[in-house]
mmCIF file of C-alpha atoms and ligand atoms in Angstrom:
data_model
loop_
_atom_site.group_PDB
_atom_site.id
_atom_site.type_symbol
_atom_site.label_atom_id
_atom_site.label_comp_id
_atom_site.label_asym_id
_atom_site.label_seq_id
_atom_site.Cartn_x
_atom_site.Cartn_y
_atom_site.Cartn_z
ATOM 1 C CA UNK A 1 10.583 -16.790 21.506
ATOM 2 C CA UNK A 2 9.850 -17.288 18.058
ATOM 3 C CA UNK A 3 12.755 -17.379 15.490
ATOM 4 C CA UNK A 4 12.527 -14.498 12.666
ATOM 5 C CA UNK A 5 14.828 -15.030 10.148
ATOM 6 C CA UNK A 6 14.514 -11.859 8.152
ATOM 7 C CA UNK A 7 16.925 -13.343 5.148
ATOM 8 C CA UNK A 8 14.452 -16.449 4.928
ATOM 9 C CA UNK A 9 11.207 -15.057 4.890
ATOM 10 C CA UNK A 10 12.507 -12.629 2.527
ATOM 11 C CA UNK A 11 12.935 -15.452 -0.019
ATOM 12 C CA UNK A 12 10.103 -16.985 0.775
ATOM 13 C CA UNK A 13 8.198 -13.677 0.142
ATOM 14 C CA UNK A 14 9.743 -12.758 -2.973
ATOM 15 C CA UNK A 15 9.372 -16.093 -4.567
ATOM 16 C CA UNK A 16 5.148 -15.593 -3.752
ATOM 17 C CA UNK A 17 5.296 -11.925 -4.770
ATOM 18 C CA UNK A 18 6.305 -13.140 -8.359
ATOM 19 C CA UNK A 19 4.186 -16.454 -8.332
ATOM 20 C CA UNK A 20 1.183 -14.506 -7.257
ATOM 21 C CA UNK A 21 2.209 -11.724 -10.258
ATOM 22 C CA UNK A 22 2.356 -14.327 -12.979
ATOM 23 C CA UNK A 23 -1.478 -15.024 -11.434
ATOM 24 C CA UNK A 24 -2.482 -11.083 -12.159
ATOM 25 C CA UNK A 25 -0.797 -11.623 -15.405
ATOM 26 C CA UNK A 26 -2.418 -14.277 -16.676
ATOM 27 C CA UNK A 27 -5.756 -12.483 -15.783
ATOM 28 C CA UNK A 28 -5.223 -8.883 -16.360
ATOM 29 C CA UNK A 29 -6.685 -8.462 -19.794
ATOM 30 C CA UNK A 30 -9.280 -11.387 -20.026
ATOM 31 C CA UNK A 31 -12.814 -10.684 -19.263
ATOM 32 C CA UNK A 32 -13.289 -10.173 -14.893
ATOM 33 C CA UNK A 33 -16.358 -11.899 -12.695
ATOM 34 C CA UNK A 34 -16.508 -8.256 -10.332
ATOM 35 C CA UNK A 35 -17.761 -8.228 -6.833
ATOM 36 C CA UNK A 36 -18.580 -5.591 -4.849
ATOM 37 C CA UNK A 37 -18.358 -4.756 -1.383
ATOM 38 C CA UNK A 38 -18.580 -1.809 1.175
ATOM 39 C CA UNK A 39 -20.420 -0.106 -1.846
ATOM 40 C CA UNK A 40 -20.597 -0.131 -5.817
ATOM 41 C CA UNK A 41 -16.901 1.076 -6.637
ATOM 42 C CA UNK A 42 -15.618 -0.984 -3.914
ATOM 43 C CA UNK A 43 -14.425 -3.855 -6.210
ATOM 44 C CA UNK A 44 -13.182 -7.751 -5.383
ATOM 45 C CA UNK A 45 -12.564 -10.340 -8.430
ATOM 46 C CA UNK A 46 -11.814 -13.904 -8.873
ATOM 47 C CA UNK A 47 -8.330 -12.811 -8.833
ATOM 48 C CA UNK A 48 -7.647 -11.160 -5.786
ATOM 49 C CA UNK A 49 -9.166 -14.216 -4.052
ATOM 50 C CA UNK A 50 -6.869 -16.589 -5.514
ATOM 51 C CA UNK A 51 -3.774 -14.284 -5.431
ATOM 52 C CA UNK A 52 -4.688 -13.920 -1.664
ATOM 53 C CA UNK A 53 -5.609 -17.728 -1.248
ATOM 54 C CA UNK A 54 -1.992 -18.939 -2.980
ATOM 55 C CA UNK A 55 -0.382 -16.336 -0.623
ATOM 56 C CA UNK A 56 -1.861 -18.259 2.464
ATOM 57 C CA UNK A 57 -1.249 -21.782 1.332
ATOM 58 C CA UNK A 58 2.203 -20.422 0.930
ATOM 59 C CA UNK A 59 3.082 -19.405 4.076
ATOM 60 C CA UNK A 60 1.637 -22.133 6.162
ATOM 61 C CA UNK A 61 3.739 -24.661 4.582
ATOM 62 C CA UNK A 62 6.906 -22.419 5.372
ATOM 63 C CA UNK A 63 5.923 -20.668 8.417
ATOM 64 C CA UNK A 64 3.124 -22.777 9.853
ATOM 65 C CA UNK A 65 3.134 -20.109 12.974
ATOM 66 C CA UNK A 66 3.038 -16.578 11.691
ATOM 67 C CA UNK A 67 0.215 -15.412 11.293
ATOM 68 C CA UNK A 68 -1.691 -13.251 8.113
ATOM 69 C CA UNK A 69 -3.936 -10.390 7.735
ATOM 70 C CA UNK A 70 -5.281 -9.941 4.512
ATOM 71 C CA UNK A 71 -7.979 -7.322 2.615
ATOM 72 C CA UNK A 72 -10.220 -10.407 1.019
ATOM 73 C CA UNK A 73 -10.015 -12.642 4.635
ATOM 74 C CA UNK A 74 -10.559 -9.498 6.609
ATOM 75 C CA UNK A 75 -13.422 -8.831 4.287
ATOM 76 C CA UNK A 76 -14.795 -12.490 4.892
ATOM 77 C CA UNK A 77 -14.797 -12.159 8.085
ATOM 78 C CA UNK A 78 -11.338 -12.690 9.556
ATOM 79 C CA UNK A 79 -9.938 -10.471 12.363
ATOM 80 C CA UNK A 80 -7.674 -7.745 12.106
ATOM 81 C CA UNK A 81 -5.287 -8.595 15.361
ATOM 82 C CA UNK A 82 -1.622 -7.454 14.665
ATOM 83 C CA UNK A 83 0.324 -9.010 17.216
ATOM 84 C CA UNK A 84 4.105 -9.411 18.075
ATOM 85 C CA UNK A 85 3.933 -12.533 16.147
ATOM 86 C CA UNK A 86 5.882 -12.887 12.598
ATOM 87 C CA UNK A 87 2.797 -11.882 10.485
ATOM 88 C CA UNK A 88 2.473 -11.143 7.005
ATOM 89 C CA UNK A 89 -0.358 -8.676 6.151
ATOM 90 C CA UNK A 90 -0.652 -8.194 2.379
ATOM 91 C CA UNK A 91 -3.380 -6.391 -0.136
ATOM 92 C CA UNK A 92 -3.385 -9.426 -3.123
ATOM 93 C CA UNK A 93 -4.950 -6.831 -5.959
ATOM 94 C CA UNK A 94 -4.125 -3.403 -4.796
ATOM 95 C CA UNK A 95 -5.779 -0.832 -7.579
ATOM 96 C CA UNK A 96 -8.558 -3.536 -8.211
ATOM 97 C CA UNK A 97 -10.506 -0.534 -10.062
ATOM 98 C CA UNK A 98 -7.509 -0.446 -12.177
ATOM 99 C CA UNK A 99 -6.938 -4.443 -12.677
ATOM 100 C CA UNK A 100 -10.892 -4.802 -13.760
ATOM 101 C CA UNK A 101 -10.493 -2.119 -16.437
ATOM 102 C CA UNK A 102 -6.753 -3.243 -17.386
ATOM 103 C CA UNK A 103 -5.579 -0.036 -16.612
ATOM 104 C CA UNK A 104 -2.062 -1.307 -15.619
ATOM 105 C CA UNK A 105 -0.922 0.722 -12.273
ATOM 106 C CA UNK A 106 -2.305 -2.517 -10.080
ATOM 107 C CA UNK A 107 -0.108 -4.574 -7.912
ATOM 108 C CA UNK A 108 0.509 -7.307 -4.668
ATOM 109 C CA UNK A 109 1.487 -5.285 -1.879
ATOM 110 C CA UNK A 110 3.237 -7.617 0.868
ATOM 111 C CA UNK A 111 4.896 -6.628 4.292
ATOM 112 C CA UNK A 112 6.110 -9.278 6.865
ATOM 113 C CA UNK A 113 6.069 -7.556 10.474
ATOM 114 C CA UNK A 114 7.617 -8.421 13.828
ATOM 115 C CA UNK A 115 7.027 -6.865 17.347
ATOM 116 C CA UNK A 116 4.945 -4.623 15.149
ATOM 117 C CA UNK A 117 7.672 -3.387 13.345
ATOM 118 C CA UNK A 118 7.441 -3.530 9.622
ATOM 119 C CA UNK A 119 10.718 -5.992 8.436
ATOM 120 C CA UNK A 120 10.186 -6.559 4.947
ATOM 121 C CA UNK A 121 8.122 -4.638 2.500
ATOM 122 C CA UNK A 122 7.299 -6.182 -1.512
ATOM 123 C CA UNK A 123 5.428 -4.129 -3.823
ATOM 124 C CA UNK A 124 5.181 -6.168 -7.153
ATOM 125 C CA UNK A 125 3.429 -4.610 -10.485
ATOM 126 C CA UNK A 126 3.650 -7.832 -12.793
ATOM 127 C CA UNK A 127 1.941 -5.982 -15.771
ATOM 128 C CA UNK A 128 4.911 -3.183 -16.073
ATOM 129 C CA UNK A 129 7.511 -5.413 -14.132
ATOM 130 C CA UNK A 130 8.409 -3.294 -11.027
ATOM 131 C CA UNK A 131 9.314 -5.118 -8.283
ATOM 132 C CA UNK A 132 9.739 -2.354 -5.261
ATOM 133 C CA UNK A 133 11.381 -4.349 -1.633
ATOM 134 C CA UNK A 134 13.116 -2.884 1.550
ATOM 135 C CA UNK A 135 14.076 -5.373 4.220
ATOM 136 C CA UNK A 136 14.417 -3.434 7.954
ATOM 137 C CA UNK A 137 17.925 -1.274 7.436
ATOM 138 C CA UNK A 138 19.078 -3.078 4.098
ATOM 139 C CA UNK A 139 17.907 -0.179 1.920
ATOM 140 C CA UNK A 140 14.923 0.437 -0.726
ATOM 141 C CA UNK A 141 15.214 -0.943 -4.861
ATOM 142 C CA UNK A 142 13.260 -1.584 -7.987
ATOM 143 C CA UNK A 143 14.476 -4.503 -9.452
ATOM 144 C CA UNK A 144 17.062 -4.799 -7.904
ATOM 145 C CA UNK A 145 18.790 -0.919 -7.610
ATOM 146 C CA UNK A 146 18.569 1.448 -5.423
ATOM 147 C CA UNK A 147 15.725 4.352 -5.017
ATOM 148 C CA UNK A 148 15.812 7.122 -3.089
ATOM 149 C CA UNK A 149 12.875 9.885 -2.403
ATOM 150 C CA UNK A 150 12.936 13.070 -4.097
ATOM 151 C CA UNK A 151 15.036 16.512 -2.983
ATOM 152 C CA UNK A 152 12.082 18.709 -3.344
ATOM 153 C CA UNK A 153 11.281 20.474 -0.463
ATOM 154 C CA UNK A 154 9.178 23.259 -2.045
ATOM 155 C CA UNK A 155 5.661 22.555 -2.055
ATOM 156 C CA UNK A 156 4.768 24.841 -5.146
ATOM 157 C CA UNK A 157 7.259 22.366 -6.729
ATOM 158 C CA UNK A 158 5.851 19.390 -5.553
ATOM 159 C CA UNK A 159 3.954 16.417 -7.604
ATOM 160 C CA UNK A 160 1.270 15.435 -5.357
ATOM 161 C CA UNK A 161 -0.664 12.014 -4.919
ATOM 162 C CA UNK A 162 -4.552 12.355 -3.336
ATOM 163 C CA UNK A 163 -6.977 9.987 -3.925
ATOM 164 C CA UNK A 164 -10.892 10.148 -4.501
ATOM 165 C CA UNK A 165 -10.714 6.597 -2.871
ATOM 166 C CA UNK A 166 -13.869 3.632 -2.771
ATOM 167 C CA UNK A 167 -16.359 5.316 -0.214
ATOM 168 C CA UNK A 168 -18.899 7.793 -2.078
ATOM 169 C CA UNK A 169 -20.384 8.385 1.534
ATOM 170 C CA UNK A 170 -21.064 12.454 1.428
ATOM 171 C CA UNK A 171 -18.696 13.611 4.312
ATOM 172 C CA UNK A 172 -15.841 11.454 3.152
ATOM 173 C CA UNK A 173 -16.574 12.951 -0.597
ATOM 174 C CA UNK A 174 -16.334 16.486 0.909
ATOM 175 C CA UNK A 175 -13.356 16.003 2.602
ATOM 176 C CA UNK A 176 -11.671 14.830 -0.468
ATOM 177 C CA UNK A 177 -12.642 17.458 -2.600
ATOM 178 C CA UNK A 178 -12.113 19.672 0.246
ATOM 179 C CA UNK A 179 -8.183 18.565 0.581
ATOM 180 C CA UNK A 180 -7.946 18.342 -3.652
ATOM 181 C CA UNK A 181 -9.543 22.534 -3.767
ATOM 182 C CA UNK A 182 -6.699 23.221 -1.186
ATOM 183 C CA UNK A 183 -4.034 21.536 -2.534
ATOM 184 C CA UNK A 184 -4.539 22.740 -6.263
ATOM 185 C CA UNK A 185 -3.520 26.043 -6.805
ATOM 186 C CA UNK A 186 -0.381 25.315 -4.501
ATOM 187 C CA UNK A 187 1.545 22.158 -5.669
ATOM 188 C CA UNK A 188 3.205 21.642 -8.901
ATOM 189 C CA UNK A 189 0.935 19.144 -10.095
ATOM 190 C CA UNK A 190 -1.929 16.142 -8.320
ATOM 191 C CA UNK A 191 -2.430 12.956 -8.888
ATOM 192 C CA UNK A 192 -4.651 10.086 -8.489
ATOM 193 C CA UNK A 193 -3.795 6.665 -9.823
ATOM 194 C CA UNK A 194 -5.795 4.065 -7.755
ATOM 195 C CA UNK A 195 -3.110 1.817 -5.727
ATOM 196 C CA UNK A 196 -1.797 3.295 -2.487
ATOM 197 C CA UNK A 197 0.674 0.871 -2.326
ATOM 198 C CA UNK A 198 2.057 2.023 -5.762
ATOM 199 C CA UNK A 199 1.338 5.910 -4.984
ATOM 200 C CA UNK A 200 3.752 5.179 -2.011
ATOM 201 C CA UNK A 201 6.580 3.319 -4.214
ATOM 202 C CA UNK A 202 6.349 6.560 -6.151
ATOM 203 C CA UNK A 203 7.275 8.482 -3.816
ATOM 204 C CA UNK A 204 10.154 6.202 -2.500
ATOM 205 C CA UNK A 205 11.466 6.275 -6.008
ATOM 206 C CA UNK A 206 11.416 9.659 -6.514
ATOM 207 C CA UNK A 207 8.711 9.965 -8.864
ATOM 208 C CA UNK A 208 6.061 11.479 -6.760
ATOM 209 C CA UNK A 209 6.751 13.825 -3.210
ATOM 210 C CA UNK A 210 3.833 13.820 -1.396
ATOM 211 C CA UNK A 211 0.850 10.988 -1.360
ATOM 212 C CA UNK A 212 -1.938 11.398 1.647
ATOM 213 C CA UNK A 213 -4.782 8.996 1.877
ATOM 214 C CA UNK A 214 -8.069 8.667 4.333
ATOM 215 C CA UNK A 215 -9.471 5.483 4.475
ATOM 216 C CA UNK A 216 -6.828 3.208 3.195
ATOM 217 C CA UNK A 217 -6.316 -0.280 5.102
ATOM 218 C CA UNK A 218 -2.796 -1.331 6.739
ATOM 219 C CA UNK A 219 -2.753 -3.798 3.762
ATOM 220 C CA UNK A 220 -2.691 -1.190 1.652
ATOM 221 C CA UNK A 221 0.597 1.034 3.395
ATOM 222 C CA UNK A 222 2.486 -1.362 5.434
ATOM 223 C CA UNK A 223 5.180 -2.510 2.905
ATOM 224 C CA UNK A 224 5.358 0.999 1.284
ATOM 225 C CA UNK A 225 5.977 2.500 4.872
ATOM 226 C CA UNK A 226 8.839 0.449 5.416
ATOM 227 C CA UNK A 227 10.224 1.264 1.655
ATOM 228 C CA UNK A 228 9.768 4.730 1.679
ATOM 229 C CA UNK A 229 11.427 4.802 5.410
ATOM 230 C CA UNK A 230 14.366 2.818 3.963
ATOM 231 C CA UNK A 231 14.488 5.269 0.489
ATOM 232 C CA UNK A 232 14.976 8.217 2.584
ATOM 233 C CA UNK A 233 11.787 9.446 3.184
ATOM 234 C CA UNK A 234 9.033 9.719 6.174
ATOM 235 C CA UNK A 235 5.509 8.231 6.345
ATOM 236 C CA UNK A 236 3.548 10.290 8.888
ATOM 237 C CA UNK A 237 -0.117 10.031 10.423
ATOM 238 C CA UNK A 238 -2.147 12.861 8.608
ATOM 239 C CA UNK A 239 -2.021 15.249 11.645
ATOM 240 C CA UNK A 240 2.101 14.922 11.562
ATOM 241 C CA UNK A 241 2.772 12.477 14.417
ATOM 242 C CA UNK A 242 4.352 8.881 14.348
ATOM 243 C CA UNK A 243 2.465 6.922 11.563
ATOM 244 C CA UNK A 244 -0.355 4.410 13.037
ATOM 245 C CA UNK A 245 -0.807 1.766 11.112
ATOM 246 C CA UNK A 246 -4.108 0.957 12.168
ATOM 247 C CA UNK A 247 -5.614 4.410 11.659
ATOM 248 C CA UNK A 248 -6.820 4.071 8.082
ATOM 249 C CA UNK A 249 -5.047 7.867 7.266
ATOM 250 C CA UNK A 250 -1.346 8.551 6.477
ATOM 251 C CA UNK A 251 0.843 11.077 4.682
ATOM 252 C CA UNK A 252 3.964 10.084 2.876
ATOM 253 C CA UNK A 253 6.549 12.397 1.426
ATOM 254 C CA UNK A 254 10.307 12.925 0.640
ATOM 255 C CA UNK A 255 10.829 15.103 3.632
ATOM 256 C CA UNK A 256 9.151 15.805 6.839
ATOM 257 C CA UNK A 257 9.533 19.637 6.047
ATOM 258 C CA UNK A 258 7.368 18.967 2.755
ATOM 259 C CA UNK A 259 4.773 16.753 4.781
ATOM 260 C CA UNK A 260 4.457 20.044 7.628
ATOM 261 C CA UNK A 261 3.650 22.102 4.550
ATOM 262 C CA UNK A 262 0.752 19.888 3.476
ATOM 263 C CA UNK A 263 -0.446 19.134 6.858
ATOM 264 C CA UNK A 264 -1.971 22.282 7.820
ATOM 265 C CA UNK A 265 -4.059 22.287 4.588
ATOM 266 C CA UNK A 266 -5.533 18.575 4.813
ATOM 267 C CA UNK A 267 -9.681 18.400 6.173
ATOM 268 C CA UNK A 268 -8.622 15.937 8.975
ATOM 269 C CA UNK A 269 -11.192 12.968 9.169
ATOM 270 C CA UNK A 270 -11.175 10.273 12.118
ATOM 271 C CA UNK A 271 -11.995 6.918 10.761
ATOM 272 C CA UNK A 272 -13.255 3.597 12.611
ATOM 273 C CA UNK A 273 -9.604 2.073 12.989
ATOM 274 C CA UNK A 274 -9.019 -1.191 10.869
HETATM 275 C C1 LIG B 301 -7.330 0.841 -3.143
HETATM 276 C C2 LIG B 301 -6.261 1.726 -2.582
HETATM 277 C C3 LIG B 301 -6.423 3.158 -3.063
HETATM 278 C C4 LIG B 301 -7.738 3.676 -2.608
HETATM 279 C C5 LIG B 301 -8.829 2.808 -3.146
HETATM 280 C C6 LIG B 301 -8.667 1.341 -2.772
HETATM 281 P P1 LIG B 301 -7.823 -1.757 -3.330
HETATM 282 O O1 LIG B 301 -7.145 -0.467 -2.644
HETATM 283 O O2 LIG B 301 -5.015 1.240 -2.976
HETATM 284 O O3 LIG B 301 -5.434 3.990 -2.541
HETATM 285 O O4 LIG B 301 -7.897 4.993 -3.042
HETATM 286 O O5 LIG B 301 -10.029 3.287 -2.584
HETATM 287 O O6 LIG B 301 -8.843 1.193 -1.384
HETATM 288 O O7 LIG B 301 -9.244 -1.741 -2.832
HETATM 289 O O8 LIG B 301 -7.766 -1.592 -4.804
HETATM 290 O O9 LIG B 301 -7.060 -2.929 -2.814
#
């Protein structure tokens, strides 16, 4: 049985979070070597590999037998296996668009998960200095106080968070602008500001009430799913059932009873599961 300490890894994780952070920093508004990868606005720098290659080194030496899943070592190659084992699965530049133009709404998103339950979720933007965590039942903060979702339940009151995402393949663009025409006319307001991770902590925090992705990555939602669950709100799969990690689609919001109202109107894809 392996031992999970939740209060140890925690401090372990938050103490990476903020090393990895002062990495971005130190970066953000210097000159970028840019990578692509599934296609031309699919981006990678220097950055997120070493952000993603500190991460590693760091948990080996602490916790030599969980094991990591990671966007730049899943893109090299690396398999995507979430087991019951203590593993941390963490996006090292989420918003990488953003981070190569310095637009600053970039972060590390980091989630430690056991049994396949999400334990601890860290969503760190160094550049404005929000540090979003939830550990499993302990409650959702930015630095350090509490957040809670929204009370908006009305839809034609609702900010909304969609995303044009990195895929310009033709049936994934349709869909998007599909869901975006649908949406428009019936929310409050829409959004899209590049980091899923971040759309999410926006919505535990109140600031946002609904974000809905397809195509993200489980290193992209993981930690937000556990700090939205702890801040009050739900994370559902985009056809309303239990959220799958895996699935590469997800719907977040301050209630359910907001999320049924969007539901009906989303162009549902199925994507190749991560
Ligand atoms: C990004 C996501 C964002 C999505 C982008 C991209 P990355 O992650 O956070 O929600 O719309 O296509 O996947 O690639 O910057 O780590």
């Amino acid at each position: 049985m392996t031992e999970f300490d939740v209060e140890v890894v925690f401090e372990v994780a938050l103490k990476a979070v903020k090393d990895a952070g002062e990495i971005i920093k130190e970066a953000f508004y210097k000159k970028k070597s840019v990578l692509t990868k599934s296609c031309d606005v699919d981006l990678v720098t220097e950055t997120d590999q070493a952000v993603e290659k500190m991460l590693i080194g760091r948990i080996k030496e602490n916790f030599p037998n969980h094991m990591f899943i990671g966007e730049e070592s899943v893109a090299a190659g690396e398999n995507c296996d979430l087991t019951n084992d203590p593993t941390w699965i963490v996006d090292p530049v989420d918003g990488t668009m953003n981070f190569v133009h310095s637009f600053p709404h970039s972060c590390i998103a980091l989630a430690v998960l056991y049994n396949k339950d999400v334990h601890i979720g860290i969503i760190y933007n160094p550049i404005l200095d929000q540090m979003y965590t939830a550990k499993c039942n302990q409650g959702a903060f930015l630095n350090d106080k509490p957040i809670r979702v929204s009370e908006e339940t009305d839809l034609s009151k609702s900010l909304v968070i969609a995303e044009f995402g990195t895929n310009r393949d033709p049936q994934k663009m349709e869909s998007v602008l599909k869901n975006i025409t649908a949406l428009m006319n019936k929310v409050h307001g829409l959004r899209a500001m590049g980091s899923a991770a971040l759309n999410m902590a926006s919505v535990a925090a109140g600031g946002a009430d609904c974000y809905f992705e397809f195509g993200i990555h489980v290193w992209d939602i993981a930690a937000g799913a556990l700090i939205i669950k702890e801040a009050g709100g739900v994370c559902l799969d985009t056809e309303g059932g239990p959220l799958d990690l895996m699935s590469r689609r997800m719907i977040c919001a301050s209630s359910e009873k907001l999320a049924l109202q969007i539901i009906p109107l989303l162009d549902q894809l199925k994507l190749e599961r991560d």
